[in-house]
Amino acid sequence: MMHLKNKIAVVGVGTTAYGTFPEIDDYGLAARAFRNAVDDCGLDKGRIDGLLCCRVPFYARMGEILGLDPRWTIQLPPHGRMAGMAVVEAMIALETGAADYVALLYANIGRSRRVNYGGEEVAGVWDPWGFTSPGAAHAMMFRMHMERYGTTTRQLGEVSVAFRRHAGLHPDAVMKTPITLDDHAAARPIVEPLRLLDYCLINDGAVCLILTTAERARDLRKPPVLISGVGARDAFRRSAIPNFDPDFWYAETREAGEAAYRMAGVGPADVDALMCYDNFSPTVLFSLEGLGFCGRGEAGAFVEGGRLQIDGDLPTNTDGGHLSNSYMQGWALNVEAVRQLRGECGARQVANCEVVQYVAVTPCTRSIIYTRG
Amino acid sequence: MLTYNKPLPPDDPLFAPFWANARSRRLSIQCCRACGDRRFPPGPVCPRCLSEDQDWDTVSGRGTLVSWVRFHRAYWAGFVQEIPYDCCLVQLEEGPLLVSNFAGPPPAPLRSGLPLRVVFEDITDRYTLPKFVAA
Ligand SMILES: [Zn+2]
């Protein structure tokens, strides 16, 4: 992928309101996000010849609704870890000429349709022991982190507090009421050691990103945001417990991060803002260690004192993340990266923002480094 | 036996030997007759050599506690009366990780590395759950 450095650009981003919208379905939300992204870049939608759908039920119906006949179409499964994977797929399609302008669409109606995670009707291996849900898997990992490194739930609370503060500065965010470390500690336990404020929100909404080559991007409305680096590594051999890894995907995160840094020619010290997949708060600690923002086992101490907050050393999830902005499964974090680099973030804008990193530490770990064009 | 309303093992032929062995008070993991690789959960081929010649080995039932969590939410109706309840993550002496429960109250104090041993709990006329106690 090295030769793709700065060759592909994000030119348009669009999001919907976030909340509970029983009156509209996922296609309708995706169409709104698409229209907003098209308006954002000023592209004639007839030129979009690539379509990627994630969590939108059926790509053909989506294309019908939007009036698109692409040359390149991909449907990804409705899993949380797909956003970074989608961006990489789109880069490859644009580089090879399989498509010239790609729209990536994600929609989620899990809130109004009452989707629950855990206790699925399809029986899982560990169900007979009562073990289910991605949150429980992360609780299991965080307990290991506590035992190995002495990390505390109060340190974990720093993550939730920082992101909630950012959500308060973000007009679109779902959860804006400020919280304290004590609120975090007093929140209802769900699967201990995790509590309610360690869990992502579940809400409806949709996101669209439009990508093209850096060359074509110059003709569009806004300054392009370049994709300077990407890195990837999956971990399926150790995936017997869903959403769990006995080593917190450390080696995979290191590898994906190093690949992205090498390609972009930057390091952790150059990152002005981090967009970190926060399905559950412990994932943020695993990400910081894997990417090398701090040493192994040191993320608990690293996040203390508001380091992840907008005025801290490493502003992270400036939109509020999954914990407080919106459950857009990584997609909204990629949009926030673009908006930060464009300087569109108002009260939550990171000053002199030039390098933004996205990371999703999951069984399919991906990292993307965005820079100003 | 009283009506059992917690989730039962998936009716998957791949797992049938595991549950049959558990019924006979034996904890077992899948093993490859071609290369000796051992694992749980089982698969249709060996992930190391891709052989289909897979069998089951009875293991010692000894392991160590790796992690544990306490559920305060019941994801199935059958667990409503149980909450809060604990799940533990056990590394078997032979390598594989198992998610399970403590039989009876959890050992105190809980710490990673705590030696555990398997016990068996009949849950229905057909199924027996391996659980763990302090060794
Ligand atoms: Zn083998």
CSV table of N, CA, C and O in Angstrom, one decimal, chain A residues 116-120 123-133 135-136 139-144 147-148 188-193 199 237 240-241 244 246, chain B residues 4 6-10 15 18-19 40-41 66-73 75-76 79 85-89 97-101 110-112 129-131:
chain,number,residue,atom,x,y,z
A,116,ASN,N,-30.4,-5.8,20.7
A,116,ASN,CA,-29.7,-6.0,21.8
A,116,ASN,C,-28.4,-6.8,21.4
A,116,ASN,O,-28.5,-7.6,20.5
A,117,TYR,N,-27.3,-6.5,22.1
A,117,TYR,CA,-26.1,-7.3,21.9
A,117,TYR,C,-26.0,-8.3,23.1
A,117,TYR,O,-26.0,-7.9,24.2
A,118,GLY,N,-25.9,-9.6,22.8
A,118,GLY,CA,-25.8,-10.6,23.8
A,118,GLY,C,-27.1,-11.3,23.8
A,118,GLY,O,-28.2,-10.8,23.6
A,119,GLY,N,-27.0,-12.6,24.2
A,119,GLY,CA,-28.2,-13.5,24.2
A,119,GLY,C,-28.9,-13.7,22.9
A,119,GLY,O,-30.1,-13.8,22.8
A,120,GLU,N,-28.1,-13.7,21.8
A,120,GLU,CA,-28.6,-13.9,20.5
A,120,GLU,C,-29.4,-15.2,20.4
A,120,GLU,O,-29.1,-16.2,21.1
A,123,ALA,N,-27.5,-19.9,19.0
A,123,ALA,CA,-26.7,-20.3,20.2
A,123,ALA,C,-25.2,-20.1,19.9
A,123,ALA,O,-24.7,-20.5,18.9
A,124,GLY,N,-24.5,-19.6,20.9
A,124,GLY,CA,-23.1,-19.5,20.9
A,124,GLY,C,-22.4,-20.6,21.7
A,124,GLY,O,-23.1,-21.2,22.6
A,125,VAL,N,-21.1,-20.8,21.5
A,125,VAL,CA,-20.4,-21.8,22.2
A,125,VAL,C,-20.5,-21.7,23.7
A,125,VAL,O,-20.6,-22.6,24.5
A,126,TRP,N,-20.4,-20.4,24.2
A,126,TRP,CA,-20.2,-20.2,25.6
A,126,TRP,C,-21.6,-19.8,26.3
A,126,TRP,O,-21.6,-19.6,27.5
A,127,ASP,N,-22.7,-19.8,25.6
A,127,ASP,CA,-24.0,-19.5,26.1
A,127,ASP,C,-24.4,-20.4,27.3
A,127,ASP,O,-25.0,-19.9,28.3
A,128,PRO,N,-24.1,-21.7,27.3
A,128,PRO,CA,-24.6,-22.5,28.4
A,128,PRO,C,-24.0,-22.0,29.8
A,128,PRO,O,-24.6,-22.3,30.8
A,129,TRP,N,-22.9,-21.3,29.8
A,129,TRP,CA,-22.3,-20.8,31.0
A,129,TRP,C,-22.8,-19.4,31.3
A,129,TRP,O,-22.2,-18.7,32.2
A,130,GLY,N,-23.6,-18.9,30.4
A,130,GLY,CA,-24.2,-17.6,30.6
A,130,GLY,C,-23.2,-16.5,30.1
A,130,GLY,O,-23.4,-15.3,30.5
A,131,PHE,N,-22.3,-16.8,29.3
A,131,PHE,CA,-21.3,-15.8,28.8
A,131,PHE,C,-21.7,-15.4,27.5
A,131,PHE,O,-21.7,-16.2,26.5
A,132,THR,N,-22.0,-14.1,27.3
A,132,THR,CA,-22.5,-13.5,26.1
A,132,THR,C,-22.2,-12.0,26.1
A,132,THR,O,-21.9,-11.5,27.1
A,133,SER,N,-22.2,-11.5,24.9
A,133,SER,CA,-22.2,-10.0,24.6
A,133,SER,C,-20.7,-9.5,24.5
A,133,SER,O,-19.8,-9.9,25.2
A,135,GLY,N,-19.7,-6.7,25.3
A,135,GLY,CA,-19.3,-6.0,26.6
A,135,GLY,C,-18.7,-6.9,27.6
A,135,GLY,O,-17.7,-6.6,28.2
A,136,ALA,N,-19.2,-8.1,27.7
A,136,ALA,CA,-18.6,-9.1,28.7
A,136,ALA,C,-17.2,-9.5,28.2
A,136,ALA,O,-16.3,-9.7,29.1
A,139,ALA,N,-15.0,-6.8,29.3
A,139,ALA,CA,-14.9,-6.8,30.7
A,139,ALA,C,-13.9,-7.8,31.1
A,139,ALA,O,-13.0,-7.6,32.0
A,140,MET,N,-13.9,-9.0,30.4
A,140,MET,CA,-13.0,-10.1,30.7
A,140,MET,C,-11.5,-9.6,30.4
A,140,MET,O,-10.6,-9.9,31.1
A,141,MET,N,-11.4,-8.9,29.3
A,141,MET,CA,-10.0,-8.4,28.9
A,141,MET,C,-9.6,-7.3,29.9
A,141,MET,O,-8.4,-7.3,30.3
A,142,PHE,N,-10.5,-6.4,30.3
A,142,PHE,CA,-10.1,-5.4,31.2
A,142,PHE,C,-9.7,-5.9,32.6
A,142,PHE,O,-8.7,-5.4,33.2
A,143,ARG,N,-10.4,-6.9,33.0
A,143,ARG,CA,-9.9,-7.6,34.3
A,143,ARG,C,-8.5,-8.1,34.2
A,143,ARG,O,-7.7,-8.0,35.1
A,144,MET,N,-8.2,-8.7,33.0
A,144,MET,CA,-6.8,-9.2,32.8
A,144,MET,C,-5.8,-8.0,32.8
A,144,MET,O,-4.7,-8.1,33.4
A,147,GLU,N,-5.3,-7.1,36.4
A,147,GLU,CA,-4.5,-8.0,37.1
A,147,GLU,C,-3.0,-8.0,36.7
A,147,GLU,O,-2.1,-8.1,37.5
A,148,ARG,N,-2.8,-7.8,35.4
A,148,ARG,CA,-1.4,-7.7,34.9
A,148,ARG,C,-0.7,-6.5,35.2
A,148,ARG,O,0.5,-6.5,35.5
A,188,ARG,N,-24.4,2.2,37.0
A,188,ARG,CA,-24.9,0.8,37.2
A,188,ARG,C,-23.9,-0.2,36.6
A,188,ARG,O,-23.4,0.0,35.4
A,189,PRO,N,-23.5,-1.2,37.3
A,189,PRO,CA,-22.6,-2.2,36.7
A,189,PRO,C,-23.4,-3.1,35.7
A,189,PRO,O,-24.6,-3.4,35.9
A,190,ILE,N,-22.8,-3.4,34.6
A,190,ILE,CA,-23.5,-4.2,33.6
A,190,ILE,C,-22.8,-5.6,33.6
A,190,ILE,O,-23.4,-6.5,34.1
A,191,VAL,N,-21.6,-5.6,33.2
A,191,VAL,CA,-20.8,-6.8,33.4
A,191,VAL,C,-19.5,-6.3,34.1
A,191,VAL,O,-18.6,-5.8,33.4
A,192,GLU,N,-19.3,-6.5,35.4
A,192,GLU,CA,-18.2,-6.0,36.1
A,192,GLU,C,-16.9,-6.7,35.6
A,192,GLU,O,-17.0,-7.9,35.4
A,193,PRO,N,-15.8,-6.0,35.5
A,193,PRO,CA,-15.6,-4.6,36.0
A,193,PRO,C,-16.1,-3.4,35.2
A,193,PRO,O,-15.8,-2.3,35.5
A,199,TYR,N,-19.8,1.6,28.3
A,199,TYR,CA,-20.5,1.0,27.1
A,199,TYR,C,-20.8,2.0,26.1
A,199,TYR,O,-21.2,3.2,26.5
A,237,ARG,N,-7.1,-16.5,14.4
A,237,ARG,CA,-6.7,-17.8,15.0
A,237,ARG,C,-7.1,-17.9,16.5
A,237,ARG,O,-7.3,-18.9,17.1
A,240,ALA,N,-11.7,-17.6,19.3
A,240,ALA,CA,-12.7,-18.6,19.7
A,240,ALA,C,-13.8,-18.0,20.7
A,240,ALA,O,-14.9,-18.4,20.8
A,241,ILE,N,-13.3,-16.9,21.4
A,241,ILE,CA,-14.3,-16.2,22.3
A,241,ILE,C,-14.6,-14.9,21.5
A,241,ILE,O,-13.7,-14.1,21.3
A,244,PHE,N,-13.0,-11.1,21.8
A,244,PHE,CA,-12.0,-11.2,22.9
A,244,PHE,C,-10.7,-11.6,22.4
A,244,PHE,O,-10.6,-12.4,21.4
A,246,PRO,N,-6.8,-12.7,24.2
A,246,PRO,CA,-6.1,-12.8,25.5
A,246,PRO,C,-4.9,-11.8,25.5
A,246,PRO,O,-4.3,-11.6,26.6
B,4,TYR,N,-35.4,-26.8,32.8
B,4,TYR,CA,-34.1,-26.0,32.7
B,4,TYR,C,-34.3,-25.0,31.6
B,4,TYR,O,-34.6,-25.3,30.5
B,6,LYS,N,-32.2,-22.2,31.0
B,6,LYS,CA,-31.0,-21.5,30.5
B,6,LYS,C,-30.6,-22.1,29.1
B,6,LYS,O,-31.1,-23.1,28.7
B,7,PRO,N,-29.7,-21.3,28.4
B,7,PRO,CA,-29.3,-21.8,27.1
B,7,PRO,C,-28.7,-23.2,27.2
B,7,PRO,O,-27.9,-23.4,28.1
B,8,LEU,N,-29.0,-24.0,26.2
B,8,LEU,CA,-28.4,-25.4,26.1
B,8,LEU,C,-27.3,-25.3,25.1
B,8,LEU,O,-27.3,-24.4,24.2
B,9,PRO,N,-26.4,-26.2,25.1
B,9,PRO,CA,-25.4,-26.3,24.0
B,9,PRO,C,-26.0,-26.3,22.7
B,9,PRO,O,-27.1,-27.0,22.5
B,10,PRO,N,-25.4,-25.6,21.7
B,10,PRO,CA,-26.0,-25.7,20.3
B,10,PRO,C,-25.9,-27.2,19.9
B,10,PRO,O,-25.0,-27.9,20.2
B,15,PHE,N,-19.5,-30.7,18.3
B,15,PHE,CA,-19.3,-30.6,19.7
B,15,PHE,C,-19.8,-31.8,20.5
B,15,PHE,O,-19.7,-31.9,21.7
B,18,PHE,N,-17.7,-33.6,23.0
B,18,PHE,CA,-17.3,-32.8,24.2
B,18,PHE,C,-18.4,-33.0,25.2
B,18,PHE,O,-18.1,-33.3,26.4
B,19,TRP,N,-19.7,-33.0,24.7
B,19,TRP,CA,-20.8,-33.1,25.7
B,19,TRP,C,-21.0,-34.5,26.2
B,19,TRP,O,-21.3,-34.7,27.3
B,40,PHE,N,-9.7,-26.0,21.6
B,40,PHE,CA,-11.2,-25.9,21.9
B,40,PHE,C,-11.5,-24.5,21.7
B,40,PHE,O,-10.8,-23.6,22.1
B,41,PRO,N,-12.6,-24.2,21.0
B,41,PRO,CA,-13.6,-25.1,20.4
B,41,PRO,C,-13.1,-25.9,19.2
B,41,PRO,O,-12.1,-25.5,18.6
B,66,VAL,N,-7.6,-17.1,34.6
B,66,VAL,CA,-7.0,-16.0,33.8
B,66,VAL,C,-7.8,-14.8,34.1
B,66,VAL,O,-7.2,-13.7,34.2
B,67,SER,N,-9.1,-14.8,34.1
B,67,SER,CA,-9.9,-13.6,34.3
B,67,SER,C,-11.3,-14.0,34.8
B,67,SER,O,-11.7,-15.2,34.7
B,68,TRP,N,-12.1,-13.1,35.2
B,68,TRP,CA,-13.5,-13.3,35.6
B,68,TRP,C,-14.3,-12.1,35.5
B,68,TRP,O,-13.7,-11.0,35.5
B,69,VAL,N,-15.6,-12.2,35.3
B,69,VAL,CA,-16.5,-11.1,35.3
B,69,VAL,C,-17.7,-11.4,36.0
B,69,VAL,O,-18.0,-12.6,36.3
B,70,ARG,N,-18.5,-10.4,36.4
B,70,ARG,CA,-19.7,-10.6,37.1
B,70,ARG,C,-20.9,-10.0,36.3
B,70,ARG,O,-20.9,-8.7,36.1
B,71,PHE,N,-21.8,-10.8,35.9
B,71,PHE,CA,-22.9,-10.3,35.1
B,71,PHE,C,-24.0,-9.7,36.1
B,71,PHE,O,-24.5,-10.4,36.9
B,72,HIS,N,-24.4,-8.5,35.8
B,72,HIS,CA,-25.5,-7.9,36.6
B,72,HIS,C,-26.7,-7.8,35.7
B,72,HIS,O,-27.7,-7.2,36.1
B,73,ARG,N,-26.5,-8.2,34.4
B,73,ARG,CA,-27.6,-8.1,33.5
B,73,ARG,C,-27.9,-9.6,33.0
B,73,ARG,O,-27.0,-10.3,32.7
B,75,TYR,N,-29.1,-11.8,30.2
B,75,TYR,CA,-29.4,-11.8,28.7
B,75,TYR,C,-30.4,-12.8,28.3
B,75,TYR,O,-30.8,-12.9,27.1
B,76,TRP,N,-30.7,-13.8,29.2
B,76,TRP,CA,-31.7,-14.8,29.0
B,76,TRP,C,-32.6,-14.8,30.2
B,76,TRP,O,-32.1,-14.7,31.3
B,79,PHE,N,-31.6,-16.6,33.4
B,79,PHE,CA,-30.5,-16.1,34.3
B,79,PHE,C,-31.0,-15.0,35.2
B,79,PHE,O,-30.3,-14.5,36.0
B,85,TYR,N,-24.2,-13.0,38.6
B,85,TYR,CA,-23.5,-14.3,38.5
B,85,TYR,C,-22.1,-14.1,37.9
B,85,TYR,O,-21.9,-13.1,37.2
B,86,ASP,N,-21.2,-15.1,38.1
B,86,ASP,CA,-19.8,-14.9,37.6
B,86,ASP,C,-19.5,-15.9,36.5
B,86,ASP,O,-20.0,-17.0,36.4
B,87,CYS,N,-18.7,-15.4,35.5
B,87,CYS,CA,-18.1,-16.3,34.5
B,87,CYS,C,-16.6,-16.2,34.7
B,87,CYS,O,-16.1,-15.1,35.0
B,88,CYS,N,-15.9,-17.3,34.5
B,88,CYS,CA,-14.5,-17.3,34.7
B,88,CYS,C,-13.8,-17.7,33.4
B,88,CYS,O,-14.4,-18.4,32.6
B,89,LEU,N,-12.6,-17.3,33.2
B,89,LEU,CA,-11.8,-17.7,32.0
B,89,LEU,C,-10.7,-18.5,32.6
B,89,LEU,O,-9.9,-18.1,33.4
B,97,LEU,N,-8.1,-22.1,26.2
B,97,LEU,CA,-8.9,-21.3,27.1
B,97,LEU,C,-10.3,-21.8,27.1
B,97,LEU,O,-10.9,-22.1,26.1
B,98,LEU,N,-10.9,-21.8,28.3
B,98,LEU,CA,-12.4,-22.1,28.4
B,98,LEU,C,-13.1,-21.1,29.2
B,98,LEU,O,-12.6,-20.6,30.2
B,99,VAL,N,-14.2,-20.6,28.7
B,99,VAL,CA,-15.1,-19.8,29.6
B,99,VAL,C,-16.0,-20.8,30.4
B,99,VAL,O,-16.5,-21.7,29.8
B,100,SER,N,-16.1,-20.5,31.6
B,100,SER,CA,-16.9,-21.4,32.5
B,100,SER,C,-17.5,-20.6,33.6
B,100,SER,O,-17.6,-19.4,33.6
B,101,ASN,N,-18.0,-21.4,34.6
B,101,ASN,CA,-18.4,-20.8,35.9
B,101,ASN,C,-17.7,-21.4,37.0
B,101,ASN,O,-17.2,-22.5,36.9
B,110,LEU,N,-10.2,-13.8,44.7
B,110,LEU,CA,-9.9,-14.1,43.3
B,110,LEU,C,-8.6,-13.4,42.8
B,110,LEU,O,-8.4,-12.3,43.2
B,111,ARG,N,-7.8,-14.1,42.1
B,111,ARG,CA,-6.6,-13.5,41.5
B,111,ARG,C,-6.3,-14.4,40.3
B,111,ARG,O,-6.5,-15.6,40.2
B,112,SER,N,-5.6,-13.7,39.3
B,112,SER,CA,-5.2,-14.5,38.1
B,112,SER,C,-4.1,-15.4,38.5
B,112,SER,O,-3.3,-15.1,39.4
B,129,LEU,N,-22.5,-29.7,32.6
B,129,LEU,CA,-21.6,-28.5,32.4
B,129,LEU,C,-20.4,-28.7,33.2
B,129,LEU,O,-20.4,-28.9,34.4
B,130,PRO,N,-19.2,-28.6,32.5
B,130,PRO,CA,-18.0,-28.5,33.3
B,130,PRO,C,-17.9,-27.1,34.0
B,130,PRO,O,-18.1,-26.1,33.3
B,131,LYS,N,-17.6,-27.1,35.3
B,131,LYS,CA,-17.4,-25.9,36.0
B,131,LYS,C,-16.1,-26.0,36.8
B,131,LYS,O,-15.5,-27.1,36.8
